[in-house]
Amino acid sequence: MPKKIENVGCPYCGVCCDDLVVTVSDDGKKILEVENACAIGNQIFHHATGSERVTRPRLRQPDGTYKEISYDEAIDYAARVLYNAKKPLIYGFGSTNCEGMAAAAKVAEKAGAVLDNCASICHGSSFLAIFDNGYPSCTLGETKNRADVVVYWGANPAHAHPRHMSRYSIFPRGFFTGKGQKSRKIIVVDPRHTDTAQVADIYLQVKQGHDYELFNAFRTALRGHEIPEEVAGIKREKILEVAEIMKKARFGTIFYGMGLCHSDGRNHNVDIAISLTRDLNDYTKWTIMAMRGHYNIAGPGVVWSWQYGFPYCLDLTKDVAHMNPGETSSIDLAMRDEVDAFFNVATDAAAHFPIEAVKHLRKHPWITIDPNICMASEISDLHIPVGIVGVEVPGIVYRMDNVPIQYRKVIDPPEGVISDEELFERIYKRLCELEAEEAAKGKAKTTPVGVHAEE
Amino acid sequence: MANKITLNMITQRSVEEGVAMEKGKTTPEYFEACSIIEMHDDDVKALGLVPNQLVRVTSECGSVVVKVVKGRQGLYPGLAFMPQGVWANQIVPPRTQATGEPQYSGFPVTVEPANGERRKSALELVQGAVGMWRGDQ
């Protein structure tokens, strides 16, 4: 009899839907049906038991082809790359569990690496703004139960977070929002008339890259000062109308995304959005929330803050952790050729970094740790497959509002395939052994002051 | 009819891109979902093109051939869209304004008809860029 497993978490976007029902074949090896998930989540579960899965580490040969090797050999190779590198970069972590992130941090600390996650190219701008200005936020349940005005600014959940609107922000009937969509005003700000804008009551077609001016106009109008006839492509009357709606809200939430973080101004678009939220709290209750991308991209922020005090761009090359995005971010380090080994973990830097950055990183050893074949795995020296979190590996993940959710395992990973956590624990152990071997030889790893080895 | 126009490019998500990516970055689905550009009708006409023709898109740091697609999500004239992924990232400027974040949205590109050229696969683009492309295997 096929088995139905309930309350399954979806390992795709930051909404972290945990209401999936997955039907597994009676031998427990095949996923037959996925209920409640969006099209993307569905694909993840079905892809997991596809025939194209890689089940052994693969090492690049001199002729350019891959050869399967054992996990022990792969772990030794990875540990040696870290041991020999002066400044390795360990990047990714959008799509793994917190246990894997903590284990990877231990390895990074031992190796004296730079440790960074996808926030660096995603909501890193938000962190910078939060450092400057604070984060008046809420949980998604509060929006569901209370919000009568919802703003999506530079975010397109219809495509990026497909069930966000139906689970938390627009359609659900909450405790104080019993009429569902009818009890809420939806405002969308975006240069494109997106599918999200289709369901909005008010759509503001802002000129791309001019969000800062529009926020400024809102803040100015709220304080009762004059604003120009048109700002960022939006007419004065429209701005005043929306400002009035925001002022009269009982409870409002601004959800924002890459429209702010990836455009000119980056963190300043976000910090003025936070300022607007703070201003609005002089009149009524307003909250703001970053539409975090991957299902556990909030995880490294939480785990590494707890371990080192910093959420991303961690320079662990000295005794104390240091963080300065712009200096210690993956892209900036790559473009300045400041790292000499690259670990791509639970992400695909080869597809999602600008190609110029990929070219710089590929001058050095490149190791990919990922369940699937992706662009990063196809330009690696070594590809180590791992189990898929949420499908084959359980664990804690953090939703976009930093609420931790326990993900379940629905099937076993392919025979012999290990988890990220186990892999990093074993790399850590091997690093310690290499250190001990070196110490036993009596050769100090540190060179005398003023002398650089091999230079 | 111009033979080249300058547009403001944004690269963002699409649900087709998300589904295709999870199916696999080497699949035909990913190729079709991501090797495209959406423009306003006026801009397509200005280039003397009709949908489904190929164009060469060039930014300050790279160039890529993609297909013109009539998008469902409306753009204003002068604004262009590509789904995030391998093709978009051939032209995304890596400058970060000292924040770590590349200029994924809001960078100038020129668009021109790609006469006689073809779209390259994801593998050919990425492996080709780092000197690992071994031809169709």
XYZ file of C-alpha atoms in Angstrom:
592
model
C 0.000 0.000 0.000
C 1.366 3.428 -0.879
C 1.931 5.519 2.227
C 0.649 9.094 2.701
C 2.950 11.345 4.722
C 1.424 14.575 6.055
C 2.840 17.900 7.277
C 5.775 17.700 4.894
C 7.878 20.854 4.420
C 8.751 22.169 0.975
C 12.455 22.829 0.294
C 12.086 25.626 -2.244
C 11.223 29.206 -1.288
C 11.113 31.279 1.893
C 7.409 30.637 2.449
C 8.398 27.175 3.766
C 4.972 25.611 3.212
C 4.660 22.818 5.777
C 1.281 21.460 4.743
C 2.358 19.183 1.891
C 1.011 15.634 1.662
C 3.375 13.254 -0.098
C 2.393 9.772 -1.262
C 5.281 7.298 -1.304
C 5.301 3.889 -3.012
C 4.989 0.824 -0.763
C 8.714 0.029 -1.039
C 9.350 3.593 0.252
C 11.586 4.409 -2.713
C 9.420 6.388 -5.136
C 7.410 9.589 -4.673
C 4.061 9.055 -6.383
C 2.095 12.188 -5.606
C 2.581 15.588 -3.976
C -0.480 17.491 -2.775
C -0.755 21.202 -1.838
C 2.638 22.184 -3.264
C 3.008 24.762 -6.052
C 4.404 23.745 -9.446
C 7.972 24.376 -8.321
C 7.724 22.454 -5.042
C 6.070 19.584 -6.904
C 9.014 19.395 -9.289
C 11.547 19.158 -6.426
C 9.912 16.066 -4.939
C 9.455 14.305 -8.275
C 12.974 15.177 -9.383
C 14.416 13.623 -6.205
C 13.721 10.067 -7.317
C 14.558 10.715 -10.969
C 17.039 8.503 -12.765
C 19.578 11.318 -13.273
C 20.645 11.528 -9.612
C 24.385 11.388 -8.938
C 25.083 8.927 -6.130
C 28.895 8.949 -5.803
C 31.470 11.767 -5.626
C 33.026 12.546 -8.988
C 36.602 13.776 -9.480
C 37.715 15.610 -12.631
C 40.397 13.702 -14.597
C 43.221 15.207 -16.691
C 41.222 14.483 -19.874
C 38.325 16.602 -18.570
C 35.942 13.747 -17.770
C 34.605 12.837 -14.343
C 35.538 9.623 -12.530
C 33.564 8.240 -9.581
C 35.505 8.040 -6.321
C 34.591 7.016 -2.759
C 33.348 9.433 -0.103
C 36.586 8.832 1.859
C 38.681 9.879 -1.132
C 36.467 12.913 -1.769
C 36.642 13.999 1.868
C 40.430 13.677 1.856
C 40.609 15.745 -1.362
C 38.329 18.469 0.021
C 40.229 18.631 3.312
C 43.573 18.933 1.490
C 42.271 21.766 -0.710
C 41.184 23.626 2.434
C 44.405 22.824 4.265
C 46.603 24.091 1.440
C 44.608 27.199 0.555
C 45.601 30.534 2.061
C 42.111 31.991 1.849
C 39.398 29.549 0.763
C 35.825 30.745 0.237
C 32.950 28.528 1.385
C 29.731 29.842 -0.149
C 26.078 28.882 -0.551
C 23.787 27.356 2.118
C 20.453 28.623 0.771
C 19.238 25.060 0.434
C 20.383 22.952 3.340
C 19.430 22.561 6.999
C 20.792 24.461 10.018
C 22.661 21.377 11.200
C 24.617 21.396 7.920
C 25.341 25.125 8.276
C 26.712 24.739 11.798
C 28.956 21.860 10.706
C 30.215 23.874 7.710
C 31.018 26.830 9.980
C 33.142 24.555 12.137
C 35.104 23.546 9.022
C 35.443 27.185 7.889
C 36.776 28.211 11.294
C 39.309 25.378 11.331
C 40.404 26.170 7.763
C 40.615 29.944 8.280
C 38.156 30.482 5.444
C 35.716 33.133 4.357
C 32.200 31.866 5.027
C 29.349 33.403 3.069
C 25.790 32.580 2.068
C 23.412 33.540 -0.740
C 22.214 36.570 1.249
C 25.374 38.103 -0.154
C 23.746 38.369 -3.615
C 20.126 38.504 -2.419
C 18.900 40.130 0.796
C 22.384 41.144 1.980
C 21.293 44.720 1.253
C 18.516 44.154 3.774
C 20.988 43.136 6.469
C 23.009 46.302 5.798
C 19.861 48.406 6.118
C 18.790 46.540 9.259
C 22.205 47.243 10.859
C 21.630 50.927 10.153
C 17.979 51.255 10.910
C 16.411 48.285 12.698
C 13.790 45.787 11.584
C 10.200 46.514 12.672
C 8.826 43.178 11.504
C 6.320 40.495 12.466
C 5.602 36.847 11.778
C 3.518 35.764 8.796
C 0.700 34.656 11.095
C 0.293 38.236 12.327
C -0.141 39.453 8.758
C -2.631 36.664 8.093
C -4.693 37.407 11.199
C -4.462 41.196 11.334
C -3.321 42.923 8.149
C -5.917 45.050 6.349
C -3.312 46.714 4.105
C -0.577 44.718 2.383
C 2.124 46.243 0.178
C 4.332 44.244 -2.190
C 7.175 46.560 -3.151
C 9.641 45.264 -5.741
C 8.460 41.717 -5.116
C 6.562 39.300 -7.354
C 5.277 36.467 -5.157
C 3.061 35.107 -7.952
C 6.287 33.871 -9.538
C 8.874 33.761 -6.744
C 6.841 32.708 -3.685
C 3.791 31.131 -5.336
C 1.752 30.304 -2.199
C 2.672 33.408 -0.183
C -0.510 35.271 -1.110
C -2.825 32.333 -0.463
C -1.228 31.241 2.817
C -0.417 34.483 4.572
C -1.062 37.838 2.960
C -4.109 38.232 0.718
C -6.589 35.391 0.512
C -6.631 33.629 3.916
C -9.407 34.446 6.368
C -7.623 35.209 9.612
C -8.843 35.854 13.159
C -9.459 39.595 12.630
C -9.622 39.343 8.835
C -12.591 37.023 8.464
C -13.563 38.299 5.036
C -10.198 37.276 3.580
C -9.255 39.272 0.502
C -12.321 41.508 0.952
C -10.971 42.711 4.290
C -7.645 43.792 2.808
C -6.287 46.481 0.485
C -3.455 45.206 -1.693
C -0.902 47.658 -3.088
C 1.794 46.591 -5.574
C 4.763 48.783 -6.525
C 6.780 47.484 -9.488
C 8.009 48.769 -12.858
C 6.399 45.717 -14.487
C 2.681 44.998 -14.414
C 3.384 41.609 -12.864
C 0.992 38.768 -12.155
C 1.091 39.984 -8.559
C -0.048 43.433 -9.757
C -3.031 41.654 -11.389
C -4.491 40.888 -7.968
C -3.745 44.316 -6.483
C -6.338 46.974 -5.662
C -3.762 49.663 -6.393
C -0.783 49.328 -8.720
C 2.001 51.917 -8.833
C 4.188 51.558 -11.929
C 7.355 53.103 -10.514
C 10.178 53.985 -12.897
C 12.839 51.294 -12.514
C 15.610 52.371 -10.135
C 13.634 55.308 -8.685
C 12.123 53.659 -5.609
C 14.182 55.845 -3.279
C 12.478 58.999 -4.571
C 9.070 57.387 -4.214
C 9.751 56.383 -0.592
C 10.958 59.920 0.007
C 7.729 61.307 -1.443
C 5.652 59.037 0.813
C 7.576 60.108 3.915
C 7.302 63.767 2.939
C 3.574 63.502 2.238
C 2.964 61.672 5.534
C 4.559 64.577 7.373
C 2.196 66.960 5.625
C 4.741 68.650 3.350
C 4.382 69.505 -0.345
C 5.544 66.981 -2.915
C 6.148 67.516 -6.669
C 3.426 66.847 -9.211
C 5.048 63.588 -10.221
C 7.668 61.419 -8.512
C 9.330 58.364 -10.085
C 6.565 58.218 -12.665
C 3.732 58.330 -10.092
C 1.267 61.258 -9.957
C 0.984 63.317 -6.769
C -2.723 62.486 -6.227
C -1.949 58.771 -6.364
C 0.859 59.114 -3.821
C -1.386 61.114 -1.474
C -4.197 58.570 -1.892
C -1.928 55.632 -1.032
C -0.306 57.534 1.856
C -3.789 58.110 3.280
C -4.684 54.412 2.966
C -1.461 53.495 4.778
C -2.145 56.022 7.526
C -5.662 54.697 8.066
C -4.681 51.029 8.138
C -5.361 49.021 11.300
C -2.360 46.819 10.653
C -0.106 46.958 7.595
C 2.792 44.923 6.256
C 5.271 45.925 3.555
C 6.779 42.899 1.789
C 9.744 43.800 -0.387
C 12.131 41.918 -2.642
C 14.843 42.142 -5.258
C 13.325 45.255 -6.824
C 14.914 47.139 -3.928
C 17.961 44.967 -3.150
C 19.286 44.543 -6.713
C 18.702 48.059 -8.055
C 20.742 51.228 -7.698
C 21.016 52.249 -4.071
C 20.779 48.625 -2.800
C 20.653 48.884 1.028
C 19.509 52.509 0.922
C 16.286 51.493 -0.841
C 15.693 49.147 2.073
C 16.694 51.527 4.843
C 14.298 54.201 3.589
C 11.571 51.524 3.400
C 12.288 50.771 7.062
C 12.197 54.507 7.842
C 8.774 54.737 6.174
C 7.577 51.802 8.285
C 8.831 53.510 11.441
C 7.163 56.782 10.426
C 3.858 55.018 9.852
C 3.964 53.677 13.393
C 3.360 57.250 14.591
C -0.182 56.817 13.232
C -0.951 53.108 13.306
C 0.685 49.671 13.302
C 3.030 48.875 10.395
C 5.555 46.094 9.868
C 8.043 45.246 7.130
C 9.359 41.908 5.929
C 12.059 40.821 3.481
C 10.787 38.236 0.999
C 13.662 35.853 1.716
C 14.403 33.591 -1.236
C 15.430 30.019 -0.433
C 13.582 27.987 2.169
C 16.467 28.172 4.616
C 18.380 31.281 3.602
C 17.347 32.859 6.905
C 19.072 29.845 8.532
C 22.735 30.826 8.072
C 21.898 34.337 9.314
C 20.535 32.864 12.518
C 23.071 30.034 12.962
C 26.189 32.089 12.236
C 24.953 35.065 14.257
C 24.717 32.690 17.162
C 28.143 31.184 16.439
C 30.104 34.315 15.440
C 27.846 37.341 15.805
C 27.585 38.011 12.059
C 24.986 36.752 9.570
C 27.058 36.620 6.351
C 30.365 37.661 4.703
C 32.325 36.190 7.625
C 36.086 36.487 7.386
C 37.407 33.716 9.657
C 41.027 34.001 8.524
C 42.129 35.498 11.837
C 41.404 34.637 15.471
C 38.358 36.885 15.541
C 35.560 36.981 12.989
C 35.318 40.074 10.831
C 32.530 41.182 8.525
C 32.412 43.969 5.960
C 30.315 43.261 2.859
C 31.963 45.038 -0.055
C 35.245 43.747 1.304
C 34.401 40.234 2.501
C 31.506 39.336 0.190
C 31.872 36.477 -2.289
C 31.460 38.603 -5.431
C 33.862 41.320 -4.285
C 36.465 38.755 -3.181
C 36.113 36.929 -6.507
C 36.419 40.081 -8.596
C 39.579 41.096 -6.722
C 41.037 37.570 -6.939
C 41.420 37.438 -3.181
C 40.460 33.803 -2.642
C 42.353 30.719 -3.784
C 39.789 27.915 -3.433
C 36.008 27.823 -3.787
C 33.442 25.570 -2.136
C 29.979 25.777 -3.724
C 27.573 24.345 -1.127
C 23.801 23.906 -1.696
C 23.697 26.630 -4.336
C 24.698 27.160 -7.971
C 27.235 29.951 -8.194
C 28.150 29.052 -11.781
C 24.611 29.801 -12.957
C 23.718 32.649 -10.603
C 26.905 34.688 -10.198
C 27.725 37.154 -12.977
C 29.921 35.165 -15.379
C 32.884 37.502 -14.742
C 32.958 36.417 -11.099
C 32.721 32.745 -12.116
C 35.746 33.152 -14.397
C 37.809 34.576 -11.528
C 36.810 31.829 -9.093
C 37.485 29.045 -11.598
C 41.212 29.918 -11.686
C 41.444 27.971 -8.411
C 40.217 24.605 -7.083
C 36.400 24.468 -7.201
C 34.450 21.893 -5.180
C 30.673 21.526 -5.441
C 28.606 19.955 -2.680
C 25.062 19.567 -4.013
C 22.470 16.800 -4.534
C 21.971 17.657 -8.197
C 23.761 18.230 -11.457
C 23.937 21.980 -11.905
C 26.257 24.468 -13.597
C 28.561 24.514 -10.570
C 28.869 20.717 -10.560
C 29.715 20.773 -14.262
C 32.720 23.097 -13.903
C 34.016 21.572 -10.649
C 37.172 19.665 -9.897
C 35.161 17.594 -7.456
C 31.394 17.117 -7.089
C 30.171 15.529 -3.861
C 26.470 14.565 -3.898
C 24.462 14.812 -0.674
C 20.905 14.008 0.410
C 18.120 16.508 -0.325
C 16.928 18.295 2.817
C 13.161 18.087 3.243
C 12.958 15.020 1.020
C 15.700 12.639 2.208
C 17.230 14.500 5.141
C 15.247 16.026 8.033
C 16.272 19.162 9.897
C 15.517 22.687 11.083
C 14.890 25.446 8.548
C 14.072 29.122 9.137
C 11.132 30.673 7.293
C 11.338 34.223 5.835
C 10.101 35.625 9.168
C 12.748 33.637 11.093
C 10.254 31.112 12.441
C 12.005 27.727 12.713
C 10.231 24.780 11.134
C 11.121 21.115 11.545
C 11.323 19.500 8.110
C 10.654 15.800 7.737
C 12.220 13.088 5.695
C 9.873 11.300 3.282
C 12.197 8.806 1.577
C 15.711 7.424 2.062
C 18.543 9.046 0.097
C 20.048 6.878 -2.672
C 22.105 4.095 -1.106
C 25.347 5.402 0.373
C 24.591 9.123 -0.089
C 25.260 11.141 3.096
C 23.920 14.456 4.444
C 25.656 17.852 4.357
C 26.076 17.655 8.115
C 27.816 14.264 8.036
C 29.983 15.361 5.118
C 31.208 18.512 6.901
C 31.773 16.637 10.163
C 33.977 14.186 8.254
C 35.861 16.963 6.440
C 36.430 18.585 9.848
C 37.824 15.349 11.250
C 40.130 14.925 8.244
C 41.356 18.532 8.606
C 42.264 17.834 12.237
C 44.129 14.687 11.163
C 46.076 16.593 8.497
C 47.042 19.168 11.105
C 48.180 16.462 13.511
C 50.191 14.704 10.769
C 51.901 17.969 9.898
C 52.636 18.701 13.567
C 54.082 15.199 14.016
C 56.495 15.874 11.167
C 57.750 18.758 13.264
C 57.251 21.295 10.512
C 55.438 24.322 11.895
C 52.631 25.510 9.643
C 53.261 29.144 10.477
C 56.316 30.678 8.868
C 58.704 33.059 10.678
C 57.828 36.747 10.663
C 58.926 38.464 7.484
C 59.285 35.237 5.506
C 56.584 33.935 3.211
C 56.777 30.287 2.290
C 56.614 29.349 -1.408
C 56.736 32.918 -2.634
C 13.434 50.894 -38.087
C 16.561 50.933 -35.995
C 19.135 48.174 -36.130
C 20.080 48.639 -32.505
C 18.306 50.081 -29.451
C 19.352 50.770 -25.884
C 17.134 49.468 -23.082
C 17.179 49.285 -19.286
C 17.494 45.621 -18.271
C 16.082 43.913 -15.195
C 16.667 40.234 -14.389
C 14.115 38.592 -12.095
C 12.323 35.359 -11.384
C 9.615 33.607 -13.362
C 7.674 30.580 -12.247
C 8.651 28.777 -15.475
C 12.289 29.410 -14.591
C 11.723 28.018 -11.084
C 10.058 24.832 -12.311
C 12.665 24.282 -15.036
C 15.573 24.896 -12.650
C 14.266 22.225 -10.281
C 13.883 19.831 -13.202
C 17.533 20.485 -14.003
C 19.730 23.189 -15.481
C 20.769 20.985 -18.392
C 17.173 20.231 -19.487
C 15.408 21.633 -22.598
C 12.819 23.142 -20.219
C 15.494 25.287 -18.548
C 16.832 26.329 -21.938
C 13.394 27.462 -23.128
C 12.474 29.151 -19.842
C 15.651 31.221 -19.486
C 17.203 31.978 -22.884
C 14.627 34.698 -23.567
C 14.117 38.451 -23.403
C 10.826 40.295 -22.938
C 10.427 43.823 -24.329
C 7.633 46.300 -24.876
C 5.826 45.935 -28.227
C 7.047 49.394 -29.303
C 10.660 48.341 -28.818
C 10.154 45.057 -30.670
C 8.624 47.004 -33.567
C 11.401 49.604 -33.467
C 13.855 46.797 -34.205
C 11.666 45.546 -37.041
C 11.198 42.234 -35.251
C 8.338 39.900 -34.484
C 8.179 37.604 -31.438
C 10.306 34.426 -31.439
C 13.163 35.977 -33.403
C 16.656 35.948 -31.938
C 18.480 39.040 -30.704
C 21.946 39.765 -29.414
C 21.885 41.541 -26.047
C 25.067 43.346 -25.021
C 25.932 45.065 -21.749
C 29.077 46.794 -20.501
C 30.562 43.397 -19.625
C 29.208 40.745 -21.971
C 26.917 39.630 -24.719
C 24.407 36.807 -25.253
C 21.949 35.624 -27.918
C 18.363 35.072 -26.704
C 14.846 34.826 -28.116
C 12.321 37.695 -28.100
C 9.199 36.556 -26.270
C 5.929 38.375 -25.775
C 5.587 38.413 -22.016
C 2.352 38.339 -20.069
C 3.692 40.792 -17.483
C 3.605 44.263 -19.032
C 6.707 46.400 -19.410
C 6.859 50.091 -20.302
C 8.811 51.147 -23.408
C 12.538 51.197 -22.720
C 12.406 48.483 -20.048
C 13.512 44.928 -20.815
C 13.315 41.729 -18.777
C 15.257 38.468 -18.723
C 14.597 35.627 -16.280
C 17.461 35.151 -13.846
C 19.827 32.338 -14.736
C 22.683 31.400 -17.012
C 21.785 33.642 -19.994
C 21.046 36.761 -17.919
C 24.251 36.315 -15.958
C 26.353 36.451 -19.118
C 25.583 40.179 -19.141
C 24.924 41.113 -15.478
C 27.589 43.633 -14.404
C 29.499 42.347 -11.348
C 29.826 45.842 -9.843
C 28.390 45.798 -6.315
C 28.373 49.411 -5.059
C 30.475 47.963 -2.211
C 27.587 45.873 -0.877
C 28.423 42.442 -2.313
C 25.353 42.558 -4.580
C 25.915 42.656 -8.341
C 23.849 44.981 -10.560
C 21.203 42.329 -11.300
C 18.601 44.962 -12.169
C 18.795 48.331 -13.852
C 21.752 48.196 -16.240
C 21.887 49.455 -19.827
C 21.967 46.970 -22.703
C 21.856 47.263 -26.452
C 19.594 44.907 -28.367
C 20.051 44.088 -32.061
C 18.775 41.379 -34.399
C 21.025 38.308 -34.251
C 21.144 37.442 -37.931
C 22.375 33.932 -38.545
C 23.395 33.400 -34.911
C 22.125 30.689 -32.541
C 21.323 30.441 -28.850
C 23.965 28.557 -26.883
C 23.097 25.955 -24.264
C 23.644 26.655 -20.569
C 26.591 24.249 -20.455
C 28.194 25.729 -23.554
C 27.949 29.246 -22.085
C 29.280 28.423 -18.621
C 31.879 25.816 -19.570
C 32.862 27.936 -22.563
C 33.459 30.962 -20.335
C 35.907 29.031 -18.134
C 37.613 27.102 -20.951
C 36.037 23.710 -20.221
C 33.646 23.333 -23.161
C 34.348 20.117 -25.069
C 31.652 20.443 -27.716
C 28.369 18.573 -27.845
C 28.907 15.350 -25.964
